[in-house]
């Protein structure tokens, strides 16, 4: 069952301007060390940050709160599997909110997709509740 869905569009040039103006102050407020390390390795650092900004906004919308009610930027983060597939992680208040949304007997699965086409970066987050226990056979 779907618990929430969120999407966000971010202007890469806006993130470039914020990075130029605030640098590490912005990076350290919004992004985890792992997200910063990934962006530093990418040829288009601002596009990497913009996609993650959009993912955090989309996640907060999927949680039904937006960026209010105690949620912090670093409570949401994106890593990548070896295949490149993005994975959304939540901690702190965002994790507590996710736990409240998740029905008993279910686990929450966060799905995220990211894309960019200069000057835009976009992300969608879908929260799925999957029943715990054995999967019934289809016979």
Short mmCIF file of N, CA and C in Angstrom, two decimals:
data_model
loop_
_atom_site.label_atom_id
_atom_site.label_comp_id
_atom_site.label_asym_id
_atom_site.label_seq_id
_atom_site.Cartn_x
_atom_site.Cartn_y
_atom_site.Cartn_z
N UNK A 1 0.84 -1.17 0.00
CA UNK A 1 0.00 0.00 0.00
C UNK A 1 0.89 1.24 0.00
N UNK A 2 0.44 2.28 -0.63
CA UNK A 2 1.20 3.52 -0.71
C UNK A 2 0.83 4.40 0.49
N UNK A 3 1.86 4.82 1.22
CA UNK A 3 1.67 5.69 2.38
C UNK A 3 1.84 7.16 2.03
N UNK A 4 2.66 7.44 1.02
CA UNK A 4 2.89 8.82 0.65
C UNK A 4 3.69 8.92 -0.62
N UNK A 5 3.53 10.04 -1.30
CA UNK A 5 4.30 10.32 -2.50
C UNK A 5 4.62 11.81 -2.52
N UNK A 6 5.82 12.13 -2.95
CA UNK A 6 6.24 13.52 -3.04
C UNK A 6 7.13 13.70 -4.24
N UNK A 7 7.10 14.89 -4.79
CA UNK A 7 7.96 15.22 -5.92
C UNK A 7 8.46 16.65 -5.75
N UNK A 8 9.61 16.95 -6.34
CA UNK A 8 10.13 18.30 -6.27
C UNK A 8 11.01 18.56 -7.49
N UNK A 9 11.02 19.80 -7.91
CA UNK A 9 11.82 20.29 -9.02
C UNK A 9 12.74 21.37 -8.47
N UNK A 10 14.02 21.30 -8.77
CA UNK A 10 15.00 22.24 -8.24
C UNK A 10 15.83 22.81 -9.39
N UNK A 11 16.08 24.10 -9.34
CA UNK A 11 16.89 24.76 -10.36
C UNK A 11 18.37 24.62 -9.99
N UNK A 12 19.14 23.97 -10.85
CA UNK A 12 20.56 23.72 -10.59
C UNK A 12 21.32 25.04 -10.47
N UNK A 13 20.98 26.02 -11.28
CA UNK A 13 21.67 27.31 -11.22
C UNK A 13 21.44 28.01 -9.89
N UNK A 14 20.28 27.81 -9.29
CA UNK A 14 20.00 28.36 -7.96
C UNK A 14 20.94 27.73 -6.93
N UNK A 15 21.12 26.41 -7.02
CA UNK A 15 22.03 25.72 -6.10
C UNK A 15 23.46 26.19 -6.33
N UNK A 16 23.87 26.39 -7.59
CA UNK A 16 25.21 26.91 -7.90
C UNK A 16 25.42 28.27 -7.22
N UNK A 17 24.42 29.13 -7.29
CA UNK A 17 24.52 30.46 -6.68
C UNK A 17 24.62 30.36 -5.16
N UNK A 18 23.84 29.46 -4.56
CA UNK A 18 23.89 29.28 -3.11
C UNK A 18 25.25 28.74 -2.70
N UNK A 19 25.78 27.78 -3.46
CA UNK A 19 27.11 27.24 -3.17
C UNK A 19 28.18 28.33 -3.27
N UNK A 20 28.08 29.18 -4.29
CA UNK A 20 29.05 30.26 -4.47
C UNK A 20 28.98 31.26 -3.32
N UNK A 21 27.79 31.51 -2.82
CA UNK A 21 27.60 32.50 -1.77
C UNK A 21 27.92 31.96 -0.37
N UNK A 22 27.46 30.73 -0.08
CA UNK A 22 27.56 30.21 1.28
C UNK A 22 28.51 29.03 1.45
N UNK A 23 28.90 28.37 0.35
CA UNK A 23 29.88 27.30 0.38
C UNK A 23 29.62 26.22 1.42
N UNK A 24 30.62 25.97 2.27
CA UNK A 24 30.53 24.90 3.27
C UNK A 24 29.43 25.14 4.28
N UNK A 25 29.10 26.37 4.56
CA UNK A 25 28.00 26.64 5.50
C UNK A 25 26.71 26.01 5.00
N UNK A 26 26.44 26.15 3.71
CA UNK A 26 25.26 25.53 3.10
C UNK A 26 25.41 24.01 3.05
N UNK A 27 26.55 23.54 2.55
CA UNK A 27 26.78 22.09 2.45
C UNK A 27 26.58 21.40 3.79
N UNK A 28 27.17 21.95 4.84
CA UNK A 28 27.13 21.32 6.15
C UNK A 28 25.76 21.40 6.82
N UNK A 29 24.97 22.36 6.45
CA UNK A 29 23.62 22.50 7.03
C UNK A 29 22.64 21.52 6.39
N UNK A 30 22.81 21.25 5.09
CA UNK A 30 21.80 20.50 4.34
C UNK A 30 22.21 19.06 4.05
N UNK A 31 23.48 18.82 3.81
CA UNK A 31 23.92 17.53 3.29
C UNK A 31 24.79 16.76 4.28
N UNK A 32 24.63 15.44 4.29
CA UNK A 32 25.46 14.58 5.13
C UNK A 32 26.88 14.54 4.56
N UNK A 33 27.82 14.05 5.35
CA UNK A 33 29.20 13.93 4.88
C UNK A 33 29.28 13.01 3.66
N UNK A 34 28.50 11.96 3.67
CA UNK A 34 28.50 11.02 2.54
C UNK A 34 27.97 11.69 1.27
N UNK A 35 26.91 12.50 1.40
CA UNK A 35 26.38 13.21 0.24
C UNK A 35 27.41 14.22 -0.28
N UNK A 36 28.09 14.89 0.63
CA UNK A 36 29.11 15.86 0.22
C UNK A 36 30.28 15.17 -0.49
N UNK A 37 30.67 14.00 0.01
CA UNK A 37 31.78 13.27 -0.62
C UNK A 37 31.40 12.86 -2.04
N UNK A 38 30.17 12.40 -2.23
CA UNK A 38 29.73 12.01 -3.57
C UNK A 38 29.73 13.22 -4.51
N UNK A 39 29.18 14.33 -4.05
CA UNK A 39 29.12 15.53 -4.88
C UNK A 39 30.53 16.01 -5.27
N UNK A 40 31.46 15.90 -4.34
CA UNK A 40 32.84 16.34 -4.61
C UNK A 40 33.50 15.50 -5.70
N UNK A 41 33.05 14.26 -5.87
CA UNK A 41 33.63 13.37 -6.89
C UNK A 41 32.97 13.54 -8.26
N UNK A 42 31.88 14.26 -8.32
CA UNK A 42 31.10 14.38 -9.56
C UNK A 42 31.57 15.59 -10.37
N UNK A 43 31.53 15.49 -11.69
CA UNK A 43 31.97 16.62 -12.52
C UNK A 43 31.04 17.84 -12.41
N UNK A 44 29.77 17.60 -12.10
CA UNK A 44 28.80 18.69 -11.97
C UNK A 44 28.25 18.67 -10.55
N UNK A 45 29.07 19.19 -9.64
CA UNK A 45 28.75 19.17 -8.21
C UNK A 45 27.38 19.76 -7.92
N UNK A 46 27.06 20.90 -8.51
CA UNK A 46 25.79 21.56 -8.22
C UNK A 46 24.59 20.70 -8.65
N UNK A 47 24.71 19.98 -9.76
CA UNK A 47 23.62 19.10 -10.20
C UNK A 47 23.41 17.97 -9.20
N UNK A 48 24.49 17.43 -8.66
CA UNK A 48 24.39 16.38 -7.65
C UNK A 48 23.70 16.91 -6.41
N UNK A 49 24.09 18.09 -5.96
CA UNK A 49 23.43 18.69 -4.79
C UNK A 49 21.97 19.02 -5.08
N UNK A 50 21.69 19.52 -6.27
CA UNK A 50 20.31 19.88 -6.62
C UNK A 50 19.39 18.66 -6.61
N UNK A 51 19.88 17.54 -7.13
CA UNK A 51 19.06 16.31 -7.12
C UNK A 51 18.78 15.88 -5.68
N UNK A 52 19.77 15.98 -4.83
CA UNK A 52 19.57 15.59 -3.44
C UNK A 52 18.68 16.58 -2.70
N UNK A 53 18.79 17.85 -3.02
CA UNK A 53 17.87 18.85 -2.45
C UNK A 53 16.44 18.48 -2.83
N UNK A 54 16.22 18.20 -4.11
CA UNK A 54 14.88 17.83 -4.58
C UNK A 54 14.40 16.55 -3.88
N UNK A 55 15.30 15.59 -3.66
CA UNK A 55 14.92 14.34 -3.00
C UNK A 55 14.50 14.59 -1.55
N UNK A 56 15.20 15.47 -0.86
CA UNK A 56 14.84 15.79 0.52
C UNK A 56 13.49 16.49 0.58
N UNK A 57 13.25 17.41 -0.33
CA UNK A 57 11.95 18.09 -0.41
C UNK A 57 10.85 17.07 -0.72
N UNK A 58 11.09 16.20 -1.70
CA UNK A 58 10.10 15.20 -2.08
C UNK A 58 9.82 14.24 -0.93
N UNK A 59 10.86 13.86 -0.20
CA UNK A 59 10.69 12.95 0.94
C UNK A 59 9.84 13.61 2.02
N UNK A 60 10.12 14.87 2.31
CA UNK A 60 9.33 15.57 3.34
C UNK A 60 7.87 15.67 2.94
N UNK A 61 7.61 15.83 1.66
CA UNK A 61 6.22 15.86 1.16
C UNK A 61 5.57 14.48 1.27
N UNK A 62 6.33 13.43 0.94
CA UNK A 62 5.80 12.08 1.05
C UNK A 62 5.49 11.73 2.50
N UNK A 63 6.27 12.28 3.42
CA UNK A 63 6.01 12.07 4.84
C UNK A 63 4.80 12.87 5.33
N UNK A 64 4.31 13.76 4.48
CA UNK A 64 3.11 14.53 4.81
C UNK A 64 3.36 15.75 5.67
N UNK A 65 4.62 16.18 5.74
CA UNK A 65 4.94 17.31 6.62
C UNK A 65 5.49 18.51 5.88
N UNK A 66 6.16 18.28 4.77
CA UNK A 66 6.99 19.33 4.21
C UNK A 66 8.13 19.56 5.20
N UNK A 67 8.88 20.59 5.01
CA UNK A 67 10.01 20.86 5.91
C UNK A 67 9.56 21.71 7.09
N UNK A 68 8.76 21.07 7.95
CA UNK A 68 8.31 21.71 9.18
C UNK A 68 8.13 20.62 10.22
N UNK A 69 7.61 20.96 11.36
CA UNK A 69 7.31 19.99 12.41
C UNK A 69 8.57 19.29 12.94
N UNK A 70 9.73 19.94 12.89
CA UNK A 70 10.93 19.37 13.48
C UNK A 70 11.81 18.58 12.54
N UNK A 71 11.39 18.39 11.30
CA UNK A 71 12.21 17.64 10.35
C UNK A 71 13.44 18.48 9.98
N UNK A 72 14.58 17.83 9.91
CA UNK A 72 15.82 18.53 9.56
C UNK A 72 16.33 18.01 8.22
N UNK A 73 17.06 18.85 7.50
CA UNK A 73 17.58 18.47 6.19
C UNK A 73 18.38 17.18 6.26
N UNK A 74 19.22 17.05 7.29
CA UNK A 74 20.08 15.87 7.39
C UNK A 74 19.33 14.64 7.90
N UNK A 75 18.06 14.79 8.30
CA UNK A 75 17.24 13.63 8.66
C UNK A 75 16.90 12.79 7.43
N UNK A 76 17.14 13.36 6.26
CA UNK A 76 16.88 12.67 4.99
C UNK A 76 18.17 12.71 4.18
N UNK A 77 18.56 11.57 3.63
CA UNK A 77 19.78 11.56 2.83
C UNK A 77 19.66 10.53 1.71
N UNK A 78 20.47 10.74 0.69
CA UNK A 78 20.47 9.85 -0.47
C UNK A 78 21.87 9.26 -0.64
N UNK A 79 21.92 7.94 -0.77
CA UNK A 79 23.15 7.26 -1.15
C UNK A 79 22.86 6.52 -2.45
N UNK A 80 23.85 5.85 -2.97
CA UNK A 80 23.66 5.08 -4.20
C UNK A 80 24.19 3.68 -4.03
N UNK A 81 23.47 2.72 -4.58
CA UNK A 81 23.97 1.35 -4.64
C UNK A 81 25.12 1.31 -5.64
N UNK A 82 25.85 0.22 -5.67
CA UNK A 82 26.96 0.08 -6.62
C UNK A 82 26.48 0.21 -8.06
N UNK A 83 25.21 -0.14 -8.30
CA UNK A 83 24.64 -0.04 -9.64
C UNK A 83 24.31 1.40 -10.02
N UNK A 84 24.37 2.31 -9.05
CA UNK A 84 24.01 3.71 -9.28
C UNK A 84 22.62 4.06 -8.80
N UNK A 85 21.81 3.05 -8.49
CA UNK A 85 20.44 3.30 -8.03
C UNK A 85 20.46 4.11 -6.74
N UNK A 86 19.68 5.22 -6.70
CA UNK A 86 19.63 6.01 -5.48
C UNK A 86 18.78 5.32 -4.41
N UNK A 87 19.17 5.54 -3.16
CA UNK A 87 18.47 4.97 -2.01
C UNK A 87 18.24 6.10 -1.00
N UNK A 88 17.00 6.26 -0.55
CA UNK A 88 16.66 7.29 0.43
C UNK A 88 16.75 6.70 1.84
N UNK A 89 17.36 7.44 2.75
CA UNK A 89 17.49 7.05 4.15
C UNK A 89 16.87 8.13 5.01
N UNK A 90 16.22 7.73 6.10
CA UNK A 90 15.68 8.70 7.05
C UNK A 90 16.17 8.36 8.45
N UNK A 91 16.44 9.40 9.23
CA UNK A 91 16.86 9.27 10.62
C UNK A 91 16.12 10.33 11.43
N UNK A 92 16.36 10.35 12.71
CA UNK A 92 15.81 11.41 13.55
C UNK A 92 14.31 11.55 13.44
N UNK A 93 13.86 12.81 13.35
CA UNK A 93 12.43 13.08 13.32
C UNK A 93 11.77 12.47 12.09
N UNK A 94 12.44 12.48 10.96
CA UNK A 94 11.86 11.89 9.74
C UNK A 94 11.60 10.40 9.94
N UNK A 95 12.50 9.71 10.61
CA UNK A 95 12.31 8.28 10.88
C UNK A 95 11.14 8.07 11.84
N UNK A 96 11.04 8.92 12.86
CA UNK A 96 9.91 8.80 13.80
C UNK A 96 8.58 9.04 13.08
N UNK A 97 8.56 10.00 12.17
CA UNK A 97 7.35 10.27 11.39
C UNK A 97 7.01 9.07 10.51
N UNK A 98 8.01 8.48 9.87
CA UNK A 98 7.80 7.30 9.04
C UNK A 98 7.24 6.15 9.87
N UNK A 99 7.77 5.97 11.07
CA UNK A 99 7.28 4.91 11.95
C UNK A 99 5.81 5.11 12.31
N UNK A 100 5.40 6.35 12.53
CA UNK A 100 4.00 6.66 12.84
C UNK A 100 3.10 6.34 11.65
N UNK A 101 3.58 6.62 10.45
CA UNK A 101 2.79 6.38 9.24
C UNK A 101 2.64 4.89 8.91
N UNK A 102 3.59 4.09 9.34
CA UNK A 102 3.63 2.68 8.95
C UNK A 102 2.66 1.85 9.79
N UNK A 103 1.69 1.19 9.14
CA UNK A 103 0.72 0.38 9.90
C UNK A 103 1.39 -0.81 10.59
N UNK A 104 0.81 -1.25 11.71
CA UNK A 104 1.34 -2.44 12.38
C UNK A 104 1.38 -3.62 11.40
N UNK A 105 2.41 -4.44 11.54
CA UNK A 105 2.54 -5.61 10.68
C UNK A 105 3.09 -5.30 9.31
N UNK A 106 3.60 -4.08 9.11
CA UNK A 106 4.16 -3.66 7.82
C UNK A 106 5.54 -3.07 8.02
N UNK A 107 6.31 -3.04 6.96
CA UNK A 107 7.58 -2.31 6.94
C UNK A 107 7.48 -1.23 5.87
N UNK A 108 8.12 -0.11 6.13
CA UNK A 108 8.11 0.99 5.17
C UNK A 108 9.29 0.85 4.22
N UNK A 109 9.02 0.99 2.95
CA UNK A 109 10.04 0.98 1.91
C UNK A 109 10.01 2.34 1.22
N UNK A 110 11.16 2.99 1.16
CA UNK A 110 11.26 4.29 0.49
C UNK A 110 11.84 4.08 -0.90
N UNK A 111 11.11 4.52 -1.90
CA UNK A 111 11.58 4.46 -3.29
C UNK A 111 11.89 5.89 -3.72
N UNK A 112 13.02 6.08 -4.40
CA UNK A 112 13.39 7.41 -4.86
C UNK A 112 13.93 7.31 -6.28
N UNK A 113 13.60 8.29 -7.07
CA UNK A 113 14.17 8.41 -8.41
C UNK A 113 14.63 9.85 -8.59
N UNK A 114 15.78 10.01 -9.23
CA UNK A 114 16.39 11.32 -9.45
C UNK A 114 16.70 11.49 -10.92
N UNK A 115 16.62 12.73 -11.39
CA UNK A 115 17.03 13.02 -12.76
C UNK A 115 17.43 14.49 -12.85
N UNK A 116 18.23 14.80 -13.84
CA UNK A 116 18.54 16.21 -14.09
C UNK A 116 18.75 16.42 -15.58
N UNK A 117 18.37 17.60 -16.02
CA UNK A 117 18.57 18.07 -17.38
C UNK A 117 18.74 19.58 -17.24
N UNK A 118 19.99 20.02 -17.26
CA UNK A 118 20.30 21.42 -16.95
C UNK A 118 19.30 22.37 -17.62
N UNK A 119 18.71 23.28 -16.86
CA UNK A 119 19.04 23.70 -15.50
C UNK A 119 18.16 23.07 -14.42
N UNK A 120 17.53 21.94 -14.68
CA UNK A 120 16.59 21.37 -13.73
C UNK A 120 17.06 20.05 -13.15
N UNK A 121 16.74 19.84 -11.87
CA UNK A 121 16.92 18.55 -11.20
C UNK A 121 15.56 18.20 -10.60
N UNK A 122 15.22 16.92 -10.66
CA UNK A 122 13.90 16.49 -10.20
C UNK A 122 14.03 15.21 -9.40
N UNK A 123 13.16 15.05 -8.41
CA UNK A 123 13.13 13.82 -7.61
C UNK A 123 11.70 13.48 -7.26
N UNK A 124 11.44 12.18 -7.16
CA UNK A 124 10.16 11.67 -6.68
C UNK A 124 10.46 10.63 -5.62
N UNK A 125 9.71 10.69 -4.52
CA UNK A 125 9.83 9.71 -3.44
C UNK A 125 8.46 9.10 -3.21
N UNK A 126 8.43 7.78 -3.16
CA UNK A 126 7.21 7.04 -2.88
C UNK A 126 7.47 6.18 -1.65
N UNK A 127 6.56 6.24 -0.68
CA UNK A 127 6.67 5.42 0.52
C UNK A 127 5.65 4.30 0.42
N UNK A 128 6.17 3.07 0.46
CA UNK A 128 5.33 1.88 0.37
C UNK A 128 5.31 1.17 1.72
N UNK A 129 4.14 0.68 2.12
CA UNK A 129 4.03 -0.19 3.30
C UNK A 129 3.89 -1.61 2.79
N UNK A 130 4.87 -2.44 3.15
CA UNK A 130 4.87 -3.83 2.70
C UNK A 130 4.61 -4.73 3.91
N UNK A 131 3.64 -5.68 3.78
CA UNK A 131 3.35 -6.59 4.91
C UNK A 131 4.58 -7.39 5.31
N UNK A 132 4.75 -7.56 6.62
CA UNK A 132 5.82 -8.42 7.13
C UNK A 132 5.39 -9.86 7.03
N UNK A 133 6.34 -10.75 7.05
CA UNK A 133 6.02 -12.16 7.03
C UNK A 133 6.13 -12.76 5.66
N UNK A 134 5.75 -14.03 5.55
CA UNK A 134 5.91 -14.73 4.27
C UNK A 134 4.98 -14.15 3.21
N UNK A 135 5.47 -14.19 1.99
CA UNK A 135 4.67 -13.72 0.85
C UNK A 135 3.78 -14.87 0.41
N UNK A 136 2.46 -14.63 0.27
CA UNK A 136 1.57 -15.72 -0.14
C UNK A 136 1.91 -16.18 -1.57
N UNK A 137 1.78 -17.49 -1.80
CA UNK A 137 2.07 -18.02 -3.14
C UNK A 137 0.92 -17.69 -4.09
N UNK A 138 1.22 -17.67 -5.36
CA UNK A 138 0.22 -17.34 -6.39
C UNK A 138 -0.22 -18.60 -7.12
N UNK A 139 -0.78 -19.53 -6.39
CA UNK A 139 -1.23 -20.77 -7.04
C UNK A 139 -2.72 -20.84 -7.10
#
